[in-house]
Each structure stands twice: as structure tokens, then as C-alpha cells.
CSV table of C-alpha atoms (C1' of nucleotides) in Angstrom, one decimal:
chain,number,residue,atom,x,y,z
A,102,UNK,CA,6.7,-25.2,15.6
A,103,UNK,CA,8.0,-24.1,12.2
A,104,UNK,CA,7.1,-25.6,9.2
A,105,UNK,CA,9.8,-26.5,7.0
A,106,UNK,CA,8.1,-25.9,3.7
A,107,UNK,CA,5.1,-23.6,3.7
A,108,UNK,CA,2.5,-23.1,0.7
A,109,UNK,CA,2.2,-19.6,-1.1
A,110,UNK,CA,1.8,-17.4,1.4
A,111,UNK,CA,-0.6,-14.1,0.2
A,112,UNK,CA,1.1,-10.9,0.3
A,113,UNK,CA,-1.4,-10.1,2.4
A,114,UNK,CA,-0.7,-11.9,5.0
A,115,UNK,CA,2.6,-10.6,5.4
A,116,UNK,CA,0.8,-7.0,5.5
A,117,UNK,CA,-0.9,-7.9,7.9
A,118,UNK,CA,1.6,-9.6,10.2
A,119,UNK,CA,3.3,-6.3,10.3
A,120,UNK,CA,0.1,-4.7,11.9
A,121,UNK,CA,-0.4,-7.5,13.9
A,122,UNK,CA,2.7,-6.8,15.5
A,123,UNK,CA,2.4,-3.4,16.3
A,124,UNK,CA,-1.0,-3.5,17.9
A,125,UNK,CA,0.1,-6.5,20.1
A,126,UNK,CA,3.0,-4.0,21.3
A,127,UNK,CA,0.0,-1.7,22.2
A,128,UNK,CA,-2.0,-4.5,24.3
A,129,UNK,CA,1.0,-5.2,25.6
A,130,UNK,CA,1.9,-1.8,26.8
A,131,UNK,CA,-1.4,-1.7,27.9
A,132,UNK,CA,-0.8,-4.4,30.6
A,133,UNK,CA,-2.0,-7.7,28.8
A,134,UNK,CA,-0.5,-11.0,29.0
A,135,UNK,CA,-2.6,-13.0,26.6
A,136,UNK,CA,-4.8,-12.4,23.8
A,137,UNK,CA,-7.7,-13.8,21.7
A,138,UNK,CA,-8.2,-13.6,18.1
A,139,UNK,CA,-11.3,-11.7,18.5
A,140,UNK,CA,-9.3,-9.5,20.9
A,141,UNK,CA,-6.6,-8.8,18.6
A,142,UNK,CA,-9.0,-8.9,15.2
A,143,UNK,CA,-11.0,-5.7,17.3
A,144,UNK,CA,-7.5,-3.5,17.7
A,145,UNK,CA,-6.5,-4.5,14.1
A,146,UNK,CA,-9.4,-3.9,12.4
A,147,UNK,CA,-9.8,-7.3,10.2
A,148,UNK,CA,-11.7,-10.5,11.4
A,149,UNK,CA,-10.8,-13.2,13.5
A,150,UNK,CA,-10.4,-16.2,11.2
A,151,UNK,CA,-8.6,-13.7,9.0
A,152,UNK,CA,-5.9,-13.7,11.5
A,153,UNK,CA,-5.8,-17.4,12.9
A,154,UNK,CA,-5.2,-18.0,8.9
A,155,UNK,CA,-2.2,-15.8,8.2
A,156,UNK,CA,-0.8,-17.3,11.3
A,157,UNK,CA,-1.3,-21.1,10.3
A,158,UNK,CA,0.5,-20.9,7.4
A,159,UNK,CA,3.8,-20.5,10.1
A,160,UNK,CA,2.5,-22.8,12.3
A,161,UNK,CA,0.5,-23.0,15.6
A,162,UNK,CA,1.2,-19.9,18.0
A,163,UNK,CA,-1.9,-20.4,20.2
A,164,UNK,CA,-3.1,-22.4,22.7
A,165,UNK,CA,-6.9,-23.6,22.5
A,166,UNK,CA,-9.3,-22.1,25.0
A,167,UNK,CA,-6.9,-19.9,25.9
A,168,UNK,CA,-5.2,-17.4,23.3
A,169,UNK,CA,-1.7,-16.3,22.1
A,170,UNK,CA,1.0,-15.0,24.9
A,171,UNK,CA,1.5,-11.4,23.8
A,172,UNK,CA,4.9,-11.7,24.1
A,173,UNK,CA,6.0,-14.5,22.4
A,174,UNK,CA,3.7,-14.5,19.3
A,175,UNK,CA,5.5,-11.0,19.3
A,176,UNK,CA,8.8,-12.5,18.8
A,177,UNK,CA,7.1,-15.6,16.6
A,178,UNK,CA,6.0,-12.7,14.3
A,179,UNK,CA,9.3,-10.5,14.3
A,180,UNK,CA,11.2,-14.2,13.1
A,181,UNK,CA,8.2,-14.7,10.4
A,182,UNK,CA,9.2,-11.2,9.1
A,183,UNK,CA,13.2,-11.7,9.6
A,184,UNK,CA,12.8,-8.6,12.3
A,185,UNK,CA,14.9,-11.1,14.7
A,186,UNK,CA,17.6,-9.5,13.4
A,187,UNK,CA,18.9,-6.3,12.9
A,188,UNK,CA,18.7,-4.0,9.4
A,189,UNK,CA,21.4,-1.9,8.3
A,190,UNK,CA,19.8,0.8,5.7
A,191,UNK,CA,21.3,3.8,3.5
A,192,UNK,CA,18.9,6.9,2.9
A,193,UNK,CA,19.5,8.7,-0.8
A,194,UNK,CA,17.8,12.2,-0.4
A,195,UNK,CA,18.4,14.2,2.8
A,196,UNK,CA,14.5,16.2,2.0
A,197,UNK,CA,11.9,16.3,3.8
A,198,UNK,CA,10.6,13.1,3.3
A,199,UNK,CA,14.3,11.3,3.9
A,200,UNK,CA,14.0,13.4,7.4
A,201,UNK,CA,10.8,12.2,8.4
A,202,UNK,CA,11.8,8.3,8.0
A,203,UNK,CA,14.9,9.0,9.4
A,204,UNK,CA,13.4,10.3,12.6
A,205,UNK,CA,10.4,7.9,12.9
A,206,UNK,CA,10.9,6.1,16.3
A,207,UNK,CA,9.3,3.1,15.4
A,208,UNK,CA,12.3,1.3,13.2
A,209,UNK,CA,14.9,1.8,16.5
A,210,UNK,CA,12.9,-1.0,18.3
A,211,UNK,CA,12.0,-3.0,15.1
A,212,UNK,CA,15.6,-3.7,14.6
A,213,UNK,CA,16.2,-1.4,11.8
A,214,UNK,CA,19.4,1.2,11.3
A,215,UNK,CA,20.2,3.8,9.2
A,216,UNK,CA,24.1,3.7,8.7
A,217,UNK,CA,24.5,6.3,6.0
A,218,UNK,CA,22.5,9.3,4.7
A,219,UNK,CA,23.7,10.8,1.3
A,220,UNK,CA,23.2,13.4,-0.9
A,221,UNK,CA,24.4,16.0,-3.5
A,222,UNK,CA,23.0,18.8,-2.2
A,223,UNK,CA,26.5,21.0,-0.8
A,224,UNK,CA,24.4,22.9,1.8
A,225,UNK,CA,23.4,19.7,3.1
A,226,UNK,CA,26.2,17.2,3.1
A,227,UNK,CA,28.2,17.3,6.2
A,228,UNK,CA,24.5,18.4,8.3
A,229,UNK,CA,24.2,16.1,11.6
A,230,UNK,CA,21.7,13.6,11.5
A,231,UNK,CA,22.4,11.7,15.0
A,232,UNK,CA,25.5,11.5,17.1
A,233,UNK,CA,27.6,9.6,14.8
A,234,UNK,CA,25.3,10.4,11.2
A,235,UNK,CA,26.0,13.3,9.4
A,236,UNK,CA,25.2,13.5,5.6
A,237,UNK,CA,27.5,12.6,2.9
A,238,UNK,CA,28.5,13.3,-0.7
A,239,UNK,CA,26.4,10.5,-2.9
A,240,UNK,CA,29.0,11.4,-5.6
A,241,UNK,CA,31.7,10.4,-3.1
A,242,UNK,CA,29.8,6.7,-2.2
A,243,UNK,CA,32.0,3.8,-3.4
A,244,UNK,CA,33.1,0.5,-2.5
A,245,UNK,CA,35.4,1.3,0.5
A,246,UNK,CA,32.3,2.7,2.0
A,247,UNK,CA,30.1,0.9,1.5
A,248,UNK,CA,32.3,-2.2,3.1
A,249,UNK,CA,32.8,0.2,5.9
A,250,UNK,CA,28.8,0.4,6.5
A,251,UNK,CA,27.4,-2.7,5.0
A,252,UNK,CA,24.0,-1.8,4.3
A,253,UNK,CA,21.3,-4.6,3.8
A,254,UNK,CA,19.1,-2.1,1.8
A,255,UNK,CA,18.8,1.4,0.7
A,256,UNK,CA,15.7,4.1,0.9
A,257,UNK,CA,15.6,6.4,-2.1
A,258,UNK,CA,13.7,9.7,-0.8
A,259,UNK,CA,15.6,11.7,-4.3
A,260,UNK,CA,13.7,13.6,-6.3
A,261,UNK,CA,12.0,11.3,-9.2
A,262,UNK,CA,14.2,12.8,-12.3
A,263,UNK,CA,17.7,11.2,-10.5
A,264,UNK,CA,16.3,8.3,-8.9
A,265,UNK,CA,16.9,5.9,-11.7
A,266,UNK,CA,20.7,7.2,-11.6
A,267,UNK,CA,20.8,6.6,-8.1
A,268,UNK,CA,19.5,3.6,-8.3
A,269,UNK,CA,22.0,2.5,-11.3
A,270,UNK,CA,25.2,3.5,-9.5
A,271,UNK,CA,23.5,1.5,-6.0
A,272,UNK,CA,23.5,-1.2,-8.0
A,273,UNK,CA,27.1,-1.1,-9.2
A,274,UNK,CA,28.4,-0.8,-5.8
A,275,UNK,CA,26.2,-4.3,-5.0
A,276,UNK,CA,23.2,-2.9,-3.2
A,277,UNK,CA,20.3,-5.6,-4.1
A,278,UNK,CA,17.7,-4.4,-2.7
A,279,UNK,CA,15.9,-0.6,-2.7
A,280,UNK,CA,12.3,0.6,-1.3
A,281,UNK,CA,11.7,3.7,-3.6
A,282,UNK,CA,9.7,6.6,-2.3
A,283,UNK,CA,10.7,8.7,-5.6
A,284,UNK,CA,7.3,9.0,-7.3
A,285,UNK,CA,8.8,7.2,-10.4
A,286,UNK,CA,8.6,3.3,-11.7
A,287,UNK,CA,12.4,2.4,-11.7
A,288,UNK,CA,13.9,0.1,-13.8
A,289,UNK,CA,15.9,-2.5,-12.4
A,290,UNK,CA,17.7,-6.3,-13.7
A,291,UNK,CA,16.1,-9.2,-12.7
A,292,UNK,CA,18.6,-10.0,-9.9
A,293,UNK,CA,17.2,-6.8,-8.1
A,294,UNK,CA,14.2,-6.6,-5.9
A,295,UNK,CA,13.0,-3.3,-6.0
A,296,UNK,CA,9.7,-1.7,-4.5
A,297,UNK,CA,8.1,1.2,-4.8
A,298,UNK,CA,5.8,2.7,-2.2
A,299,UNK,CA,3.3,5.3,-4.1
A,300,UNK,CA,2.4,7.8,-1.8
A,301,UNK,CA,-0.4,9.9,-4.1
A,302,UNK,CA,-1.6,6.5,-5.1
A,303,UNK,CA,-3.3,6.6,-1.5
A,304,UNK,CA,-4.7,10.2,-1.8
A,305,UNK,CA,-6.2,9.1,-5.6
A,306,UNK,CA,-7.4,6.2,-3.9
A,307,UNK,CA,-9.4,8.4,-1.1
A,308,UNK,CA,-10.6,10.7,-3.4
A,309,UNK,CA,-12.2,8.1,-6.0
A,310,UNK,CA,-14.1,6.7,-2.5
A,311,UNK,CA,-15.0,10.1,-1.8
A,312,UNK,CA,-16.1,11.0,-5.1
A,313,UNK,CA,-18.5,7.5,-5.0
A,314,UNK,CA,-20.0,8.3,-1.7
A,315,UNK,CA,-20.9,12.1,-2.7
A,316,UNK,CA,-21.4,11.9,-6.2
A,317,UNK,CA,-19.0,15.0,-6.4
B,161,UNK,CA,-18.7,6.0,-23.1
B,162,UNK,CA,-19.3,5.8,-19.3
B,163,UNK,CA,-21.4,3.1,-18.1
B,164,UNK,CA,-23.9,3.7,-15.4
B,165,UNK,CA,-23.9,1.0,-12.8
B,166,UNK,CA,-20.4,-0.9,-12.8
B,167,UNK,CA,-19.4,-4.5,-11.3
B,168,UNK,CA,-18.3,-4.6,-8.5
B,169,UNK,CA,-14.4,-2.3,-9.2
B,170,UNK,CA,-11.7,-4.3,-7.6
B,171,UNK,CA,-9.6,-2.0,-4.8
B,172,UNK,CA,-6.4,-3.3,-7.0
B,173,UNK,CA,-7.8,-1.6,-10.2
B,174,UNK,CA,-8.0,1.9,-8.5
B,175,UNK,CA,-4.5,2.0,-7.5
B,176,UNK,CA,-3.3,1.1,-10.6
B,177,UNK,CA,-5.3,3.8,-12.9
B,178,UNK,CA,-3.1,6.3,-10.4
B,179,UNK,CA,-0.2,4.7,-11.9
B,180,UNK,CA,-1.2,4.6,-15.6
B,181,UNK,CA,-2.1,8.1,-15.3
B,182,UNK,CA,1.6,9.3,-13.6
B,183,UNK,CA,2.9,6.6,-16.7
B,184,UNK,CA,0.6,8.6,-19.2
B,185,UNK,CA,2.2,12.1,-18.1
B,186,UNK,CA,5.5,10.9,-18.4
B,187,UNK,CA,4.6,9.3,-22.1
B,188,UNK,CA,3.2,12.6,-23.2
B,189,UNK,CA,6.0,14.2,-22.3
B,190,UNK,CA,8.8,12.5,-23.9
B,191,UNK,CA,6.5,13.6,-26.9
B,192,UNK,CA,4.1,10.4,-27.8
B,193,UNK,CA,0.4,11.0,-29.0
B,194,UNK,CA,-0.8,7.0,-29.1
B,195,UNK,CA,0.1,4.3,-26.7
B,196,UNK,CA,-1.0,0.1,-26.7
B,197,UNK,CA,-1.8,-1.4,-23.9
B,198,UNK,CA,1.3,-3.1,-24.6
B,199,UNK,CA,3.9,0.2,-24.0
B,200,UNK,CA,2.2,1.2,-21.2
B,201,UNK,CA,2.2,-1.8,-19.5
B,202,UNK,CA,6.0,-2.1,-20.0
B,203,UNK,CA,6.5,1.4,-18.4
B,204,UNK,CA,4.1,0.5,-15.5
B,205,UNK,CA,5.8,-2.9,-15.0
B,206,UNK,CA,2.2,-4.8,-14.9
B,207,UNK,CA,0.6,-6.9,-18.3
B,208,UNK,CA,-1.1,-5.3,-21.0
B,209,UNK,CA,-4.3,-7.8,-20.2
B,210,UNK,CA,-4.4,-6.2,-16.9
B,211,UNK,CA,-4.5,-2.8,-18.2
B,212,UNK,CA,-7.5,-3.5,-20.4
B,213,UNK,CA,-9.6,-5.2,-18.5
B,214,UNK,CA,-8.9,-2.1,-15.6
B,215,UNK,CA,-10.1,0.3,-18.2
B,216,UNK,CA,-13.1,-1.7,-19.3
B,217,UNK,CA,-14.9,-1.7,-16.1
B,218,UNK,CA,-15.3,1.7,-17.2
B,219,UNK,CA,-16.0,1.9,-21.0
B,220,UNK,CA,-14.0,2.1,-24.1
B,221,UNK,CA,-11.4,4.4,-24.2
B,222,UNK,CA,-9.1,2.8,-27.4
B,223,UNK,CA,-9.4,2.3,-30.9
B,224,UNK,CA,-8.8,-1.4,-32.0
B,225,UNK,CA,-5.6,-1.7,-34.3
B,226,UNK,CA,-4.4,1.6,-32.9
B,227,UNK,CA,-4.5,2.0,-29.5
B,228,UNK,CA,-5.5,4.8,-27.0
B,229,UNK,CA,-4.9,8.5,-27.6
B,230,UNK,CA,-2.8,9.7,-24.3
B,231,UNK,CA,-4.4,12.9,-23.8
B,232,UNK,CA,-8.0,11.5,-23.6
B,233,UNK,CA,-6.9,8.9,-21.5
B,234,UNK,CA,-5.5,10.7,-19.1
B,235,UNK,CA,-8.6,12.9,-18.6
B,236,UNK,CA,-10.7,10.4,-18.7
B,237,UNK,CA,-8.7,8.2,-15.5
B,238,UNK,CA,-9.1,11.4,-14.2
B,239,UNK,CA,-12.6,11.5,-14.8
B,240,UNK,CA,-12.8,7.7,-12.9
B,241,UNK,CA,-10.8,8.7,-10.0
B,242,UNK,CA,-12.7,11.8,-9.3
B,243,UNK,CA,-9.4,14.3,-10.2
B,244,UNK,CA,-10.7,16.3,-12.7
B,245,UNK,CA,-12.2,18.6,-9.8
B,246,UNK,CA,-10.3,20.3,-7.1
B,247,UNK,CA,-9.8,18.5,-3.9
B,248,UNK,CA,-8.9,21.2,-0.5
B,249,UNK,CA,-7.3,19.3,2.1
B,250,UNK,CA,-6.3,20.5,5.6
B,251,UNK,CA,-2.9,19.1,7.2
B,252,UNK,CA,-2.5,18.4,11.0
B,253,UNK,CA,1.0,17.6,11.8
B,254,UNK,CA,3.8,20.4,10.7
B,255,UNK,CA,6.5,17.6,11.2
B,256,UNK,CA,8.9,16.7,8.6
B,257,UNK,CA,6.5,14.0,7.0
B,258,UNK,CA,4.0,16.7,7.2
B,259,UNK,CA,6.2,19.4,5.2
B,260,UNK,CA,7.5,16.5,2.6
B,261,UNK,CA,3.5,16.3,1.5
B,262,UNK,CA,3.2,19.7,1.7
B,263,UNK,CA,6.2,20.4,-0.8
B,264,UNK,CA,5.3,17.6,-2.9
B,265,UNK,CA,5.0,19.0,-6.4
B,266,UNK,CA,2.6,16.3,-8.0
B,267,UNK,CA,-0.2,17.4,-5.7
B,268,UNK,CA,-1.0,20.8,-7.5
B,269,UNK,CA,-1.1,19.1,-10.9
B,270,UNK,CA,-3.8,16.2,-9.8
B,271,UNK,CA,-6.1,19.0,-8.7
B,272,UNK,CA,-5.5,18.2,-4.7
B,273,UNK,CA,-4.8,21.8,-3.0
B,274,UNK,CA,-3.7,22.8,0.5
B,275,UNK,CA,-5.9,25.0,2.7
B,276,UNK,CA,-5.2,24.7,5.9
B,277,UNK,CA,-1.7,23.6,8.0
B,278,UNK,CA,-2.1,23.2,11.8
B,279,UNK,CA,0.0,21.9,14.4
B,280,UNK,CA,0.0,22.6,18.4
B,281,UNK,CA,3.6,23.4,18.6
B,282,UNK,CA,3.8,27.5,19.3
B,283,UNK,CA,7.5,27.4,18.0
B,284,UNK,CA,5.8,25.7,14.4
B,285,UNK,CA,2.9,28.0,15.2
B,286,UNK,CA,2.8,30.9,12.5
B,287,UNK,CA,5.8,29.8,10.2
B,288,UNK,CA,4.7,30.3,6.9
B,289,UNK,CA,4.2,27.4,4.3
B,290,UNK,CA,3.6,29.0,0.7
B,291,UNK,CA,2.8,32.6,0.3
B,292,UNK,CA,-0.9,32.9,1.9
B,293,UNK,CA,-0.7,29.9,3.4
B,294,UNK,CA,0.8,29.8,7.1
B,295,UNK,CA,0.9,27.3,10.1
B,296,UNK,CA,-2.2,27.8,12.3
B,297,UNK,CA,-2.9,26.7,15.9
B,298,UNK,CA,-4.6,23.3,16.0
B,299,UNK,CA,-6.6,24.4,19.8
B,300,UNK,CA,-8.0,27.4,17.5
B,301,UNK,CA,-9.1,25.5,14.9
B,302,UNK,CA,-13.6,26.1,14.9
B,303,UNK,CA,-16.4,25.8,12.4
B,304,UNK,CA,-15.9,29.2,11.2
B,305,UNK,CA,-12.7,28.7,10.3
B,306,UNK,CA,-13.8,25.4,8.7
B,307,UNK,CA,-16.6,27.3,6.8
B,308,UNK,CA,-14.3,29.7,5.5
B,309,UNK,CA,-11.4,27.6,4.1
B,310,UNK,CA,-14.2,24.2,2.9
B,311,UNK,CA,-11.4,21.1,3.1
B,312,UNK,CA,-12.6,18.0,1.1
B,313,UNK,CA,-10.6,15.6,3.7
B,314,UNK,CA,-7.5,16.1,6.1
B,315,UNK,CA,-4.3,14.5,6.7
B,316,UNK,CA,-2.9,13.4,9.8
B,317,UNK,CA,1.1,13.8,10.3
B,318,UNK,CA,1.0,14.0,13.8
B,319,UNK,CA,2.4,11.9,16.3
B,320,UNK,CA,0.7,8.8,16.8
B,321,UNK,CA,-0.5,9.1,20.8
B,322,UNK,CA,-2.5,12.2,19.9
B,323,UNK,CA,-4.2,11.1,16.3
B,324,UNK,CA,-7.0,10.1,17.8
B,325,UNK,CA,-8.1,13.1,19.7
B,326,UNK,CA,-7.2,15.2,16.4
B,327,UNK,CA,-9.2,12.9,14.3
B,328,UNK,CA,-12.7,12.7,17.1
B,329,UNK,CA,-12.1,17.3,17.4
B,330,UNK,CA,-12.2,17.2,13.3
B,331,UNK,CA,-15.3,14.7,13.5
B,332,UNK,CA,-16.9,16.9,15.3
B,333,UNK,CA,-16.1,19.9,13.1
B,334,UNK,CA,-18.0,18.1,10.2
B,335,UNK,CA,-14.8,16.3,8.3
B,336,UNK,CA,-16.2,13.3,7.3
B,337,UNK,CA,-12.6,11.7,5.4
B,338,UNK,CA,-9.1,11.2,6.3
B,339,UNK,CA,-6.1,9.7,5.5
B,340,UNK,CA,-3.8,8.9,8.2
B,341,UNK,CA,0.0,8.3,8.1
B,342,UNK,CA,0.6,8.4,11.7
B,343,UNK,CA,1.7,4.7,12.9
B,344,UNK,CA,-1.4,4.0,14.7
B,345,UNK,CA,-4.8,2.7,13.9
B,346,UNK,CA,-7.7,5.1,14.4
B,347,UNK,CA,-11.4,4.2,15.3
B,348,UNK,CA,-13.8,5.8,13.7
B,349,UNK,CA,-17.7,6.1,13.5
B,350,UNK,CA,-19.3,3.9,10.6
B,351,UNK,CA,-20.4,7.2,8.7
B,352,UNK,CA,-16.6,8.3,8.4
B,353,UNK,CA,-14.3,6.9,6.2
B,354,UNK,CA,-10.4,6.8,7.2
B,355,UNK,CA,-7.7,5.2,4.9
B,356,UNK,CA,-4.0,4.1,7.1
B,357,UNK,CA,-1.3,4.5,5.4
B,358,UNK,CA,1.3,2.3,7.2
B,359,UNK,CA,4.9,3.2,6.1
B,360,UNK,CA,6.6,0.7,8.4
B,361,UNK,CA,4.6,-2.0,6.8
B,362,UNK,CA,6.3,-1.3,3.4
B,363,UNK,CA,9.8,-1.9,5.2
B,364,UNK,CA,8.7,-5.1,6.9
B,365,UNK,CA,7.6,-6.5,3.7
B,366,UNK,CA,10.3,-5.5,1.7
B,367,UNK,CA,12.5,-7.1,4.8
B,368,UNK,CA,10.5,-10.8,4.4
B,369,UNK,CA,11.1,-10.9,0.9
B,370,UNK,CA,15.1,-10.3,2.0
B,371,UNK,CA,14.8,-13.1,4.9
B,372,UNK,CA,13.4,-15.4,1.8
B,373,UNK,CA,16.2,-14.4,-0.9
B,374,UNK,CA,19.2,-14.4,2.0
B,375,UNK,CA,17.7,-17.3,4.3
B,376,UNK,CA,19.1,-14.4,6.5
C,286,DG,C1',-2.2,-7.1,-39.4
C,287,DA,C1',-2.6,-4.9,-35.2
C,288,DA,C1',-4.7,-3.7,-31.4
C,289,DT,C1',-8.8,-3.4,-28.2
C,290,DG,C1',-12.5,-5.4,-25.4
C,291,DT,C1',-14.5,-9.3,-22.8
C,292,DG,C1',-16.8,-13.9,-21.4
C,293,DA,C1',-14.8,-17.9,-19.5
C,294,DA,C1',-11.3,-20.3,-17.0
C,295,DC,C1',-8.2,-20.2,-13.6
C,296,DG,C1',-5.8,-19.3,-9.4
C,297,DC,C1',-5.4,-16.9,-5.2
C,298,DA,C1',-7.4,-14.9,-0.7
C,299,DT,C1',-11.0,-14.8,2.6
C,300,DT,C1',-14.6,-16.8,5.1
C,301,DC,C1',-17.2,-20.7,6.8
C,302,DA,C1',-18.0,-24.5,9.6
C,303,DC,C1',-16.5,-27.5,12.6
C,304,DA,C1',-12.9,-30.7,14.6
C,305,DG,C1',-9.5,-30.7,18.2
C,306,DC,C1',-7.4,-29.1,22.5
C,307,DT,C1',-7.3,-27.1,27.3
D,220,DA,C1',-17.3,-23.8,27.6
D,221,DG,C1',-14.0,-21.3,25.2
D,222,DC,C1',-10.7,-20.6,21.8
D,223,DT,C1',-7.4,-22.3,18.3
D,224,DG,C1',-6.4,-24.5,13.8
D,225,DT,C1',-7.8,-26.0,9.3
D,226,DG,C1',-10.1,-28.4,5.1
D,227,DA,C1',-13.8,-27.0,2.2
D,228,DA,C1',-16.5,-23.6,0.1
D,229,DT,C1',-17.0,-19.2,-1.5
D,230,DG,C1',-15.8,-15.0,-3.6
D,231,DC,C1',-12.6,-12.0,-5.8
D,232,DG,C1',-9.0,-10.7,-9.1
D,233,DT,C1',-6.0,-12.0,-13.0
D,234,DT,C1',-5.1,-14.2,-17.1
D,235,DC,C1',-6.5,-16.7,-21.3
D,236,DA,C1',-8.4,-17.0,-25.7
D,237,DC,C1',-10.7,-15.1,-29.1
D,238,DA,C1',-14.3,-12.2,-31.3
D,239,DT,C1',-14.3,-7.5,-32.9
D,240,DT,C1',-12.9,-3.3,-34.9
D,241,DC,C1',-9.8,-0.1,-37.5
DNA sequence: GAATGTGAACGCATTCACAGCT
DNA sequence: AGCTGTGAATGCGTTCACATTC
């Protein structure tokens, strides 16, 4: 059962309830009905209590002696996260990076959608993305659009020097909320929830571990 | 000055020294010689407290009443994080997440360097990355070759059902890091260390904190 | 006066230890 | 007996408050 009102829940946890859910689609795939929290904690890679924790602060999914049903702590997990529903995203930056994300597999059957690509590239705008996606003119976005699409969220995958631009005119046009890939901090107002994921943060991150472990 | 044995570093402070030093660069460049804590925590968006403390697990890099000196800074996070040496890194994966890192311009100026793409693909087999640098067949892939082009660590872009064998053949070839960005968790021995970078993860989260806001 | 550097206090996240079900 | 769920204890990371230096 749901708790009405839960206490601070880590960031962490929510992390981790998004790997939690993608390894139980593996077991399942695998054949499994039920799992235990040792199970699970060995596919994930963190420890057992860890994950009975982040899961109590939602409520009880399990059933002592037993285990979770793969299938419905699946779809307990996907309503923690608001995946129950489906995701309507805008990509800014038809590159190579914008390409990957749109072609990842794995956000089809997590309920996400990509209902506009945009650009300012000419060579690229009017390029096919799926049946039904081809990329557009950014300059030409607006609020007749945007209606049209309804986007819950928009990927920036610009180069870093226009991002902030982009991210400006989004803003005008209502968008609230942005995860920016740019490798730029951007700037937004208070009513805005932006993100940004820092890719070379991970490499620097590798390399000062590396350079620990060999004294390089 | 650099101290010989540190307290224990927290993971958090790491990832944010990558960000002061991107923050740094961008300060130096619009033409500043001095920063306070205080200006650089309000273009990295975290607290000037923070900031200190970060840098004083490591020594003393300011002058009080004054502040730090942005070109010395930088080199010394760089120094910390183990970038002021070259790091070679081998890419498996010639997909488009693969050729967005490879193109990414911030790479060459951190000191990270590309010596080696490979993919098993024979249509991706041979296309040519940078001058003197072309896509090479993954099956081909021996000690020799290894020997000859020294990576530090590789990168995994491949598709996630065939990471693992990829990761156990470059095991064997005597890579001993890795940082993997296909969506899938990879065992590995205790003597190897392998960072996940989960992109979806970043989505979901950014999706919670939407549920929260909206009550979606 | 202005800014850094840091022990101490605080608050948050993880782990422990065990009670509670099946 | 086996596994979940959780208050309490621990450990870790951030913030405070202030001594220190320029």
C-alpha cells in the first residue's frame, strides 16, 4: 500500500529504483517469477538491506519468506518513478549524441516519446528520424507547435555555446523542464527544474581512480 | 602544498573538482585572473563552503583576502584528478553514442586521447574517424595490437547483449579499466575496476521530480 | 575588510540487528 | 526456516562558525 506522506526520500534511492527496474526486466526475461533481495541485490550490484530500504520508504512490496513478484514490483516501481505513464520529449540538437538517445530502444518500453527533433542546421532539418519524425527548423519552434506536440520535457544535445539560448527561448514557449547534455552549467529561474548530466565528469572521475590505484 | 595521506575523499568531491575546472576555463576565458570561492560557486551553482572544504582535502590553493589565482588552480585540479598526463583510450562500439564521444571536443583539451576504434560491423569496418585514426575489426583485436597502441582504459558503446563478452576478450588482453555506457550491468573480476554510466537513469530521475511538481 | 581554511555540529544515507510474517 | 520490513546505530558528506591570513 502507498503511503500518503513519505519522509525525504535520498536521491539515491530514486537512482537506484531505476536500476532496480531494469535488472528485474532481465530476471524476468530470464524466466523468474519471484525474487529475493539477495537475488536482486547480486544482479544490481548494491546490498540487500540497501534495497528493502529504498523500497520501504513507498511501502511494503514483498511478501515475508517469500520475495517480490517480478512483475508487479515492476509496475510498483514504474508508478514510484511516474513511468505509469507515458513521456512526450523534444530533442534540441540533431548530432551525434541527439542520434544516439533518439535511437536507444530502452525509452519505447519505458513509456517515453520523442515528438519533435529540432535544429538549425539546413542540411539537417527536414532528415527522417522515424516514420512520422523528421527534423525541424528550431528557429521555426513556437507556440502553435508546441500545442500541436505537447512535450512534457525537452533534451538539449546543442553544442554548449547555444544551449543557454535554446534553453531561454524553451522557456518562453512554456517548457519547464530540460535534461542538458550540453557540457555547460545553464542558467535557469527558479520556476524551472533543470539538470544537467556531465558526461566527462565520469571519464575525470575514472581517471582520478586510476591514477590512485597506479600511482601514474 | 600537497598533503601525503588524505581522509578519506568523498566520491561527491571528485565530480565536482571536474566541474570547477570546466567553470575555471570558462572564467579564464572571459578574461578573469582571481576568482573567490564565492564567483565560482555562483557559476557552478553549488556553495562557496562547499568549494573550500573540496579543495582542502587537498592543500591550500588560495590566498586569504584575495582569493585563488585561476590559472594555478586549474593545474593543480588537474594535478588531483590525475589530468595533467595523457590518458589513451580504446573505443568498442562505432554507434552513434560511440561517434558523439569520439567527436567530443573537450576530450583533447583534458589530456584524454583516442587510440583505437573497433566495432564488429564490416560495413563500419574501415571508415575512417580522424586522420590516422580508422575503425578496426573488434574479432582482430590481439596483444600485439594492444602493445603497439598502450590504451589507459576502454569505452564500451556497444549494444548491451554483447558488452560482456567485449569486456571478458579485453580482460584478457590485459585492460584492467572501463567505463561502460551500454544499458546493462557488467560483472567483473575484483582486480578490475568498471564505472556504469546509466543514461536512462538520468531521465527517470528527472521524470520523479516531474511526477512530484505535476502530481502527474 | 575581505577572503581562505578548518574543527565541530548537523543532517542525510547506509548498514545493523532483529521483530514480524508466511 | 526463510525472507521482508524497520527502528536504532553508524558512518559519511555538508554546512556552520570562526580563527587565520593578506
Amino acid at each position: 500500500m502507498y503511503k500518503g506522506k513519505y519522509p525525504k526520500i535520498p536521491e539515491a534511492t530514486i537512482k537506484r529504483l531505476s536500476i532496480y527496474l531494469r535488472c528485474l526486466k532481465k530476471l524476468e526475461e530470464e524466466g523468474n517469477i519471484v525474487v529475493s533481495s539477495q537475488n536482486l541485490a547480486d544482479t544490481c550490484c548494491v546490498n540487500s538491506t540497501q534495497i528493502r530500504k529504498d523500497l520501504s520508504y513507498f511501502g511494503e512490496f514483498g511478501t515475508r519468506g517469500v520475495g517480490y513478484n517480478i512483475k508487479t514490483l515492476q509496475e510498483d516501481i514504474k508508478k514510484i518513478l511516474g513511468l505509469d505513464t507515458t513521456w512526450n520529449m523534444i530533442l534540441v540538437g540533431f548530432g551525434n549524441l541527439g542520434k544516439a538517445l533518439l535511437h536507444y530502444k530502452g525509452f519505447h518500453e519505458s513509456g517515453y516519446k520523442w515528438v519533435g527533433v529540432f535544429d538549425n542546421d539546413k542540411d539537417l532539418i527536414g532528415q527522417k528520424v522515424f516514420d512520422n519524425l523528421y527534423v525541424e527548423d528550431f528557429k521555426k519552434l513556437d507556440n502553435k507547435k508546441i500545442k500541436e506536440i505537447n512535450p512534457d520535457f525537452a533534451v538539449i544535445t546543442t553544442p554548449p555555446d547555444v544551449a543557454q539560448d535554446v534553453v531561454n527561448k524553451l522557456i518562453l514557449l512554456g517548457i519547464k523542464y530540460f535534461l542538458n547534455f550540453a557540457p555547460t552549467k545553464i542558467k535557469v529561474p527558479d520556476n524551472i527544474l533543470l539538470k544537467n548530466v556531465f558526461i566527462i565528469a565520469e571519464f575525470d572521475n575514472l581517471v582520478y581512480n586510476i591514477s590512485k590505484i597506479e600511482n601514474k
